[in-house]
Short mmCIF file of C-alpha atoms in Angstrom, two decimals:
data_model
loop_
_atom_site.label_atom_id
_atom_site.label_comp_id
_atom_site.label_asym_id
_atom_site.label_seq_id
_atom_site.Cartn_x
_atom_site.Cartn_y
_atom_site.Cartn_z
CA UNK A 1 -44.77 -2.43 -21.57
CA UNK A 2 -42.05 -1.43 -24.24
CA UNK A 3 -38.96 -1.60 -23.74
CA UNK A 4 -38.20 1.82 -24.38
CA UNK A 5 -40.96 2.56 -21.46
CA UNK A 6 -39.16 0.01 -18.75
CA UNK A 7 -35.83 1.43 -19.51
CA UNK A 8 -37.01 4.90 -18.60
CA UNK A 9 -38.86 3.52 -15.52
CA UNK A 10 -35.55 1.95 -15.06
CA UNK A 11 -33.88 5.25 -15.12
CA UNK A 12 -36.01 7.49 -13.23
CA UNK A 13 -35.79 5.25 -10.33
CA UNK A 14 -32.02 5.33 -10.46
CA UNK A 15 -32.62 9.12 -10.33
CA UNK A 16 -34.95 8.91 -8.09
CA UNK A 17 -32.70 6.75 -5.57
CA UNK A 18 -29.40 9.39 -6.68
CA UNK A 19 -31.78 12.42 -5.18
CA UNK A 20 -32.91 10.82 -2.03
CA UNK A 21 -28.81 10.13 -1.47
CA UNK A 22 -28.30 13.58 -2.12
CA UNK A 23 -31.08 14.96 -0.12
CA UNK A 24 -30.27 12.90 3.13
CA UNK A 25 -26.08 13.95 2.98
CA UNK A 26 -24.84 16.10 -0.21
CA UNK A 27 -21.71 16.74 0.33
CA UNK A 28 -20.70 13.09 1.47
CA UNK A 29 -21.86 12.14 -2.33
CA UNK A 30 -21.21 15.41 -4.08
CA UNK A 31 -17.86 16.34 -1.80
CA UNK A 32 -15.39 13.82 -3.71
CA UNK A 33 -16.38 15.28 -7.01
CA UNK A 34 -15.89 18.95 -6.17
CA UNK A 35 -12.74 18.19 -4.79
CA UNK A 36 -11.56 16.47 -7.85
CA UNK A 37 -12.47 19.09 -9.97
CA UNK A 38 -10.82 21.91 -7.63
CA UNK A 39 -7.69 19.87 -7.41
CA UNK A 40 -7.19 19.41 -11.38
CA UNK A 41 -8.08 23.35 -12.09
CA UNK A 42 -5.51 24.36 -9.32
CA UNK A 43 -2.79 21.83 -11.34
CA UNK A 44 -3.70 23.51 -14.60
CA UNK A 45 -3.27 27.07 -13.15
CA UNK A 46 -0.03 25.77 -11.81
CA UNK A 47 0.81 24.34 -15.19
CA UNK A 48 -0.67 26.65 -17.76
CA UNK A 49 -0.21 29.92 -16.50
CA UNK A 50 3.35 29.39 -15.13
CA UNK A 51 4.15 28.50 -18.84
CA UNK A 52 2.50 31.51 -19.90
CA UNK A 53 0.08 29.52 -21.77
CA UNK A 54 -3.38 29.83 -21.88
CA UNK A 55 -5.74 28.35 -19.32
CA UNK A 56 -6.88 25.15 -20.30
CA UNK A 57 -5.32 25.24 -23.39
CA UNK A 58 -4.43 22.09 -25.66
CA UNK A 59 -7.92 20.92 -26.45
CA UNK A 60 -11.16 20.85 -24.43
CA UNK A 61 -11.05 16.83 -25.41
CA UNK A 62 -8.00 16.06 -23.12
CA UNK A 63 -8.56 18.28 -20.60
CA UNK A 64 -12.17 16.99 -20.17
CA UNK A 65 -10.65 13.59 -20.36
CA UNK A 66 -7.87 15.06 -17.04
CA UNK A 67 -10.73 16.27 -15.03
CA UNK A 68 -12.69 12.75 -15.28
CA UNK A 69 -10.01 10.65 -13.99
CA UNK A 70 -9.21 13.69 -11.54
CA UNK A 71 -13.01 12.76 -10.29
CA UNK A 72 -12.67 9.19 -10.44
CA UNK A 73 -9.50 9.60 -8.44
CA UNK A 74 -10.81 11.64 -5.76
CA UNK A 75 -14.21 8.80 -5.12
CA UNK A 76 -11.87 6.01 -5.34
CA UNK A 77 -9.27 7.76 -2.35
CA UNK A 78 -12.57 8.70 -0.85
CA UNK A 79 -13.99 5.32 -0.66
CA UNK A 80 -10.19 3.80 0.67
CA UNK A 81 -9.88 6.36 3.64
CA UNK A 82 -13.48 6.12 5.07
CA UNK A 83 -13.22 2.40 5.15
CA UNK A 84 -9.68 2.74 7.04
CA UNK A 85 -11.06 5.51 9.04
CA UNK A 86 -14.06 3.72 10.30
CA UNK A 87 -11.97 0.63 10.91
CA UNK A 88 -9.76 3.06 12.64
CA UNK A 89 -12.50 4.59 15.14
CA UNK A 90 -13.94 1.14 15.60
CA UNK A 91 -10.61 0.29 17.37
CA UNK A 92 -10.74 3.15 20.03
CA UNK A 93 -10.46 3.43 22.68
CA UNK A 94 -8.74 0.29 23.32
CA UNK A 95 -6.38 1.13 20.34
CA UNK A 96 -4.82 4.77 20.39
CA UNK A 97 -4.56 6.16 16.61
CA UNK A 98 -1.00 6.95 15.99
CA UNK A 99 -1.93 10.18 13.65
CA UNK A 100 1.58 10.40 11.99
CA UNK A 101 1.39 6.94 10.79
CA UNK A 102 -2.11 7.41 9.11
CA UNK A 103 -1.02 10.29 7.44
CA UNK A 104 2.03 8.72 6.32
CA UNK A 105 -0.26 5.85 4.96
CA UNK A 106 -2.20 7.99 3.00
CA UNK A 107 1.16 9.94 1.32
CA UNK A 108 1.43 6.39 0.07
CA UNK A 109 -2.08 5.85 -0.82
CA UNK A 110 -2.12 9.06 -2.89
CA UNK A 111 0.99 8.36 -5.06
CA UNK A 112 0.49 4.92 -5.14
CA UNK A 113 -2.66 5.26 -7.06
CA UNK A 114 -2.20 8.47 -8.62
CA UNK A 115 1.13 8.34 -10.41
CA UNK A 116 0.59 4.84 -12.29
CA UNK A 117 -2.47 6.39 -13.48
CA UNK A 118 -1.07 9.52 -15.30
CA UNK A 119 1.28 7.39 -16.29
CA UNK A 120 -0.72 4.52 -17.54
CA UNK A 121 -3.52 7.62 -19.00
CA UNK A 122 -0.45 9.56 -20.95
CA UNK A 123 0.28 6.09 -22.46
CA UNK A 124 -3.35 5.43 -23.72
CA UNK A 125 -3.22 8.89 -25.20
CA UNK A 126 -5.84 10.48 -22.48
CA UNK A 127 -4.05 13.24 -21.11
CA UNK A 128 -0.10 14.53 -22.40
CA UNK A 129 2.45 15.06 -20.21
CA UNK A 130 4.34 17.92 -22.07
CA UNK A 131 7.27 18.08 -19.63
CA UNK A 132 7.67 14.65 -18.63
CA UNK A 133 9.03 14.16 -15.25
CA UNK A 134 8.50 17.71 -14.11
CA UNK A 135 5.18 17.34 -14.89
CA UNK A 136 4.61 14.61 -12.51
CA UNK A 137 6.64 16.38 -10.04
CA UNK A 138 4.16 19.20 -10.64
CA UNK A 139 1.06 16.23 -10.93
CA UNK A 140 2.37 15.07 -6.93
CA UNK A 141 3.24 18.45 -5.99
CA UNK A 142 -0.10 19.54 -6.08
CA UNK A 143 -2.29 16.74 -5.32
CA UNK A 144 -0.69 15.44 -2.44
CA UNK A 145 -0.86 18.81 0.09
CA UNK A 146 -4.28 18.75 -1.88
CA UNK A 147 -5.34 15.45 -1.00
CA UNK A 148 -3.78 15.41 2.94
CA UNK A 149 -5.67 18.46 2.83
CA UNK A 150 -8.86 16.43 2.06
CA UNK A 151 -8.13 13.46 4.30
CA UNK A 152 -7.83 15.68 7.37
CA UNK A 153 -11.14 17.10 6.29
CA UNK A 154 -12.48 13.40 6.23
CA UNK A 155 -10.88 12.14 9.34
CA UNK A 156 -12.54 15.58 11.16
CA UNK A 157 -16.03 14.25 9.90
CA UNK A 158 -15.00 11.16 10.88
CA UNK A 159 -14.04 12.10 13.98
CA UNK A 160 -17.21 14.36 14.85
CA UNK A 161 -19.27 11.13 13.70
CA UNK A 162 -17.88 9.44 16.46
CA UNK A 163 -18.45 11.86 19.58
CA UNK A 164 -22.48 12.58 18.68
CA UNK A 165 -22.58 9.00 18.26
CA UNK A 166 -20.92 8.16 21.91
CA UNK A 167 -22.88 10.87 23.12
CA UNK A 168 -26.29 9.22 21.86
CA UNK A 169 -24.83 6.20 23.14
CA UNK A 170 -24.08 7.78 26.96
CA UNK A 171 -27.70 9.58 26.64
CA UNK A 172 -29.79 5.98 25.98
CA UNK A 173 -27.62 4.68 29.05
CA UNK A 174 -28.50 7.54 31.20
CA UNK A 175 -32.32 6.88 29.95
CA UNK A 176 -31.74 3.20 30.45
CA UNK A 177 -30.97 3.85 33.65
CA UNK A 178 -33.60 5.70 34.63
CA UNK A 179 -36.09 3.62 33.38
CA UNK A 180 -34.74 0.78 35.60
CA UNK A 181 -34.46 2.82 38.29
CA UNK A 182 -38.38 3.56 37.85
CA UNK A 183 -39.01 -0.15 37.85
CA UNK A 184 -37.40 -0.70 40.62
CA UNK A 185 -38.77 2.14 42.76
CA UNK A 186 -42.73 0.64 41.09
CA UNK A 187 -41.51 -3.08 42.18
CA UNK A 188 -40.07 -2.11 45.69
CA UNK A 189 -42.66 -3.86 47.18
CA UNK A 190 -42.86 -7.05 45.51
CA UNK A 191 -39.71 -8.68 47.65
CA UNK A 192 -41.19 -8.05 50.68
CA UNK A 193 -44.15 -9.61 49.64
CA UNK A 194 -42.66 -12.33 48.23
CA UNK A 195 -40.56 -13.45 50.98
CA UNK A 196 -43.32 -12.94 53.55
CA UNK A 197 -45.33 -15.21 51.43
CA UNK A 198 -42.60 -17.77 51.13
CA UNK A 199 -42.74 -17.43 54.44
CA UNK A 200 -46.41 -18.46 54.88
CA UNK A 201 -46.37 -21.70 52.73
CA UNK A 202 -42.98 -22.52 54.46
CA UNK A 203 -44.94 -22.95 58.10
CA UNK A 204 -48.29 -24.37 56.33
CA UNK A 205 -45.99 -27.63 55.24
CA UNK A 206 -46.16 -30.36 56.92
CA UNK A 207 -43.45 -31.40 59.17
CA UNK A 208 -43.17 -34.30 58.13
CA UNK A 209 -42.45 -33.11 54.20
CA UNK A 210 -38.75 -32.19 54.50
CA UNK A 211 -38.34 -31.77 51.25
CA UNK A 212 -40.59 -29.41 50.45
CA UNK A 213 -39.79 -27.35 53.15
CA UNK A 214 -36.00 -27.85 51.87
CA UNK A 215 -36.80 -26.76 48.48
CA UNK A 216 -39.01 -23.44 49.97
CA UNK A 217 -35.66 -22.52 51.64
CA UNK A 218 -33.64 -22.96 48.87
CA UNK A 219 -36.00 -20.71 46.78
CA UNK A 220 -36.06 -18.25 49.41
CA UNK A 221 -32.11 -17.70 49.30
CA UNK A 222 -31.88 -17.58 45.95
CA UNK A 223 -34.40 -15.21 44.94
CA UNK A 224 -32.98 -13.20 47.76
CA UNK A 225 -29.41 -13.20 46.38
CA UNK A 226 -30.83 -12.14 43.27
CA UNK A 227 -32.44 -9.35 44.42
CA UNK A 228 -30.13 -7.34 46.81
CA UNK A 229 -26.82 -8.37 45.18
CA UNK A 230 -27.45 -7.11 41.51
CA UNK A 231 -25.97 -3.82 41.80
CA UNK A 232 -22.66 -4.28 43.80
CA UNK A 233 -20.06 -6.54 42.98
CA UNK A 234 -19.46 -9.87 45.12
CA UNK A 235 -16.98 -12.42 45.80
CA UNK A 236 -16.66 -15.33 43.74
CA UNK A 237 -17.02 -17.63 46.71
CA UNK A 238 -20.32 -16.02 47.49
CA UNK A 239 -21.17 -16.69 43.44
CA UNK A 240 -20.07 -19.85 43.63
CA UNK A 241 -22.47 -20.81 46.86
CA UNK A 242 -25.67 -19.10 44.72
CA UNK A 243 -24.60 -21.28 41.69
CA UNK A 244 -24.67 -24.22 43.34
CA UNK A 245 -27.81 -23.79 44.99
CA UNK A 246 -29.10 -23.01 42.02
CA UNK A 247 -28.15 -26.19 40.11
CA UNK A 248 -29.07 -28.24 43.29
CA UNK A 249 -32.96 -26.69 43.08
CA UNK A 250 -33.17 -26.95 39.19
CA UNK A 251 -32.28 -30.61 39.61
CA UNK A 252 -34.66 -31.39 42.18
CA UNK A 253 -37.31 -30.53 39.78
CA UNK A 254 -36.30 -32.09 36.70
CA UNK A 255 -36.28 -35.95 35.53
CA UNK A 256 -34.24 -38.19 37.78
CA UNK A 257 -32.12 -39.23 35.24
CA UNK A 258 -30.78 -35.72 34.46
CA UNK A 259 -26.81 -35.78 34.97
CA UNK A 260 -25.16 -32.75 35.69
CA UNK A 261 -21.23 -32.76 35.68
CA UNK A 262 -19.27 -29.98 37.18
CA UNK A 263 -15.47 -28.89 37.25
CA UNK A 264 -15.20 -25.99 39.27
CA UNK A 265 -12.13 -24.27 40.52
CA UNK A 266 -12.63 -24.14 44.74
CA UNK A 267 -9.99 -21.70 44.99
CA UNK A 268 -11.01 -18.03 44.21
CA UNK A 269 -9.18 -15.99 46.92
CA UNK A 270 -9.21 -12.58 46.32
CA UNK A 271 -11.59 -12.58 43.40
CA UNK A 272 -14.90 -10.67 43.27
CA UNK A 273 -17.46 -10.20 39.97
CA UNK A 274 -20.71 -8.72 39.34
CA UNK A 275 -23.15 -11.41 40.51
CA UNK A 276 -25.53 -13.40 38.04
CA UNK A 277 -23.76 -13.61 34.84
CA UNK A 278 -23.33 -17.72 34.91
CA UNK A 279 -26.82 -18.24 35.85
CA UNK A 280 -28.73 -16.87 32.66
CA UNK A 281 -26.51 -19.49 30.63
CA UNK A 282 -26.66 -22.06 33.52
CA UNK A 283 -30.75 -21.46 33.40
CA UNK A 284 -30.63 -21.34 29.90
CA UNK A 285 -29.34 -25.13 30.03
CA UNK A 286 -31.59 -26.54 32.16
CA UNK A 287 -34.61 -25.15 30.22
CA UNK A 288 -33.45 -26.69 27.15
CA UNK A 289 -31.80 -29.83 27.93
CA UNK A 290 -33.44 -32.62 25.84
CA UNK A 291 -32.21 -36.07 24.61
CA UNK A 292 -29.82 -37.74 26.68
CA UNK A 293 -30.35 -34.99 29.91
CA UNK A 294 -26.57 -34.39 30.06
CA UNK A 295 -25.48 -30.77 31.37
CA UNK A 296 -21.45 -30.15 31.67
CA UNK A 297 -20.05 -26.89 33.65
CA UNK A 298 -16.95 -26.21 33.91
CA UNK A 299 -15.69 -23.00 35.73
CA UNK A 300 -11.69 -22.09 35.65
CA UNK A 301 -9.57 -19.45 36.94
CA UNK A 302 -6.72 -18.46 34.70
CA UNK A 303 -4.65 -16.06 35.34
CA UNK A 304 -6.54 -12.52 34.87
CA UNK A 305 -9.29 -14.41 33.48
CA UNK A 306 -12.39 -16.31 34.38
CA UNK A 307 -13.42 -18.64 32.20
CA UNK A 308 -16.99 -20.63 32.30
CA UNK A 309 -18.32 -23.06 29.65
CA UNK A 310 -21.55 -25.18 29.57
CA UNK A 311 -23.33 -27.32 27.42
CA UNK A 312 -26.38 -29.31 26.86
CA UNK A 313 -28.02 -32.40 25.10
CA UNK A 314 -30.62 -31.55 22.54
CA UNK A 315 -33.22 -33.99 21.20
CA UNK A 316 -31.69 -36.83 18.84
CA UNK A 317 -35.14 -37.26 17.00
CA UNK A 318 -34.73 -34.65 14.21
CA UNK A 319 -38.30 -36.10 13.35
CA UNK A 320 -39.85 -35.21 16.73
CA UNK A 321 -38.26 -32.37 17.12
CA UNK A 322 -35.62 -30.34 15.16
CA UNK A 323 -32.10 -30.12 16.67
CA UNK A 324 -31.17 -26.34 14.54
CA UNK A 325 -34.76 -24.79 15.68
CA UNK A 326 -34.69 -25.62 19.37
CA UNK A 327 -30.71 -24.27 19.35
CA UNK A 328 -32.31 -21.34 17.56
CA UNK A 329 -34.56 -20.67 20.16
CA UNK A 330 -31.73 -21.99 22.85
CA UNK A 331 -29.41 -18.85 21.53
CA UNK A 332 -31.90 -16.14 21.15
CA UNK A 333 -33.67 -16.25 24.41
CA UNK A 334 -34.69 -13.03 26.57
CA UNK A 335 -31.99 -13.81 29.34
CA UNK A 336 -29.00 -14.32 26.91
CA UNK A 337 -29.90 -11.10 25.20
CA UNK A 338 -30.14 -9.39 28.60
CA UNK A 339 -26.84 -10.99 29.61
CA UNK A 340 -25.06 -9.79 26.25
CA UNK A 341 -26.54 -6.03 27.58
CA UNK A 342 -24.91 -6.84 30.91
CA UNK A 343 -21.54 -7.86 29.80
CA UNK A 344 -21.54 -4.52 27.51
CA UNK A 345 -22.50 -2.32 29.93
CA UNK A 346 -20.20 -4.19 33.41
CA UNK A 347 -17.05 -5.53 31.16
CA UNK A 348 -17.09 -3.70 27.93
CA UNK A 349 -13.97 -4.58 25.72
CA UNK A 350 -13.45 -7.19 28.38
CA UNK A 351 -15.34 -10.29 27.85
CA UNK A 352 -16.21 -12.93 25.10
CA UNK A 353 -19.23 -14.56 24.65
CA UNK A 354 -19.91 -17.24 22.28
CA UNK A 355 -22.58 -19.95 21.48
CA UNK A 356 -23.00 -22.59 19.11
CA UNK A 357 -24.84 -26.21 18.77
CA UNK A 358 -24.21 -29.25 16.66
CA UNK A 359 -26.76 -31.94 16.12
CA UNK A 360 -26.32 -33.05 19.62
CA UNK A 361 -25.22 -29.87 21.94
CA UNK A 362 -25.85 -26.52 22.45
CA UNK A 363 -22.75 -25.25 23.97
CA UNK A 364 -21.93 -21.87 25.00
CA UNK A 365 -18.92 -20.17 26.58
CA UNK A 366 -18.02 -16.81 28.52
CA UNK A 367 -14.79 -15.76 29.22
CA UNK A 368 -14.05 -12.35 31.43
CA UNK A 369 -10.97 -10.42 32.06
CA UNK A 370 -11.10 -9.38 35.70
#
């Protein structure tokens, strides 16, 4: 292919990519543009016809010249307030916008960038500045009403934006819900079936096997405190009592020479959380631990705060098997992903989960604000 031919492939898929733009949101592309050139033929019918001169007189050249940078102004202001203004909305609600100071902001945004480049333009010879400093009075009197003009108009998009999205957002909840209530009215019957067969195997054990009896019981409460305490909220002593059951039955069927350290507050008075939040990360652990078969949980109360950390050895034979891939795997597991939906949905703006792994560890660490 010539090159002739790949630089016209070359530009009709730039035009080709310019019109799909333009066909999905014109005016967020096209808006910016219009606006500039508005805003520079309201300044010369301000400027030109208050003189008594003639519109856009003093040469097409200049004037052609005005409107460009008028353009270029208006994309650049454009691109500077919908970062702002998204950074802004990101924030609430757990920031209120204080409206006064963002117009004030953009006042300064507008003459900030606009008068340095008339001025640095009438230097350069691009546009002239008959009048001098009344003309830049005129330049600021104009474009800035203009312009706060436009950045309400942006903020209002902005702003609309914002409620359809949190109403999509409150409409997948509501259907989120609904779907797990369906599940749970399909799967009403499994508990009672489960515990009645628990039940069976418990009195077909031996008497004499005490610890598999023990470990039948143990199952039994915890599956049961998993399934009528997930949608009320409980006290951490009753979390604490599930936890530790928990830990106790996932060491009695691991290796012997799994060590499990634990510091753990005892007192908790006064304190209640919605149940199973520890135990995805706790279970999480204990399905991963490799290498030396050291777990380390540590559970503090601070202040407003509970905080809960735990880590894990990983294999130490990169050759064997991979210490990055099995954290991988470690971090991006269905019950950490289902915890992260959890925390959004119980504690939003009010928790911090984080998880990382070095050659050794996977580590990972909630904190909530109660």
């Amino acid at each position: 292919m010539t090159d002739w031919k790949k630089i016209a492939v070359l530009i009709i898929d730039v035009m080709r990519a310019i019109i799909a733009k333009l066909s999905v949101n014109p005016i967020q592309y096209l808006g910016p543009a219009l606006w500039g050139i508005a805003s520079f033929n309201i300044l010369r019918v301000v400027t030109d016809l208050t003189k008594k001169d003639e519109f856009w007189s003093g040469g097409i050249k200049i004037h052609s010249v005005g409107l460009l940078i008028s353009v270029i102004f208006c994309y650049v202001i454009t691109l500077l307030w919908r970062r702002r203004l998204a950074r802004i909305f990101a924030a609430k609600p757990v920031v209120t916008a204080n409206v006064t100071i963002e117009y004030i902001i953009a006042i300064a945004q507008i003459m900030g960038i606009l008068n340095p480049t008339v001025f640095v333009s009438e230097h350069l010879g691009w546009i002239y500045m008959g009048d001098g400093y009344i003309d830049y009075i005129l330049v600021n009197a104009i474009y800035v009403p203009l312009f706060l003009l436009y950045y309400m108009f942006l903020r209002n998009e902005r702003s609309d934006r914002n409620i359809a999205d949190n109403r999509i957002y409150v409409e997948q909840i509501k259907a989120d819900k609904l779907n797990t209530e369906l599940q749970l009215l399909k799967s009403q019957y499994h508990p009672h079936f489960l515990f009645n067969a628990l039940n069976t195997v418990y009195f077909q054990i031996d008497e004499s096997n005490t610890l598999a009896k023990k470990s039948v019981e143990q199952l039994s409460e915890l599956l049961r405190y998993q399934i009528y305490t997930v949608d009320e909220k409980v006290s951490m002593e009753q979390e604490l009592a599930f936890l530790k059951s928990y830990i106790a039955f996932q060491q009695q069927r691991l290796t012997a020479r799994l060590s499990v350290r634990k510091d753990i507050d005892e007192d908790w008075t006064g304190v209640s959380i919605h149940p199973l939040l520890f135990q995805p990360l706790i279970e999480n652990a204990f399905k991963y631990v490799r290498g030396q078969y050291e777990i380390a949980i540590c559970l503090k109360r601070q202040t407003t705060k509970i905080c809960f950390s735990i880590s894990n050895s990983l294999s130490g034979t990169a050759a064997v098997e991979p210490v990055i891939p099995r954290a991988r795997i470690a971090e991006s597991g269905a019950g950490l992903t289902n915890l992260k939906k959890r925390l959004a949905l119980l504690y939003p703006q009010r928790h911090t989960l984080n998880t990382h792994a070095d050659t050794t560890h996977f580590f990972a660490e909630l904190i909530l604000d109660i």
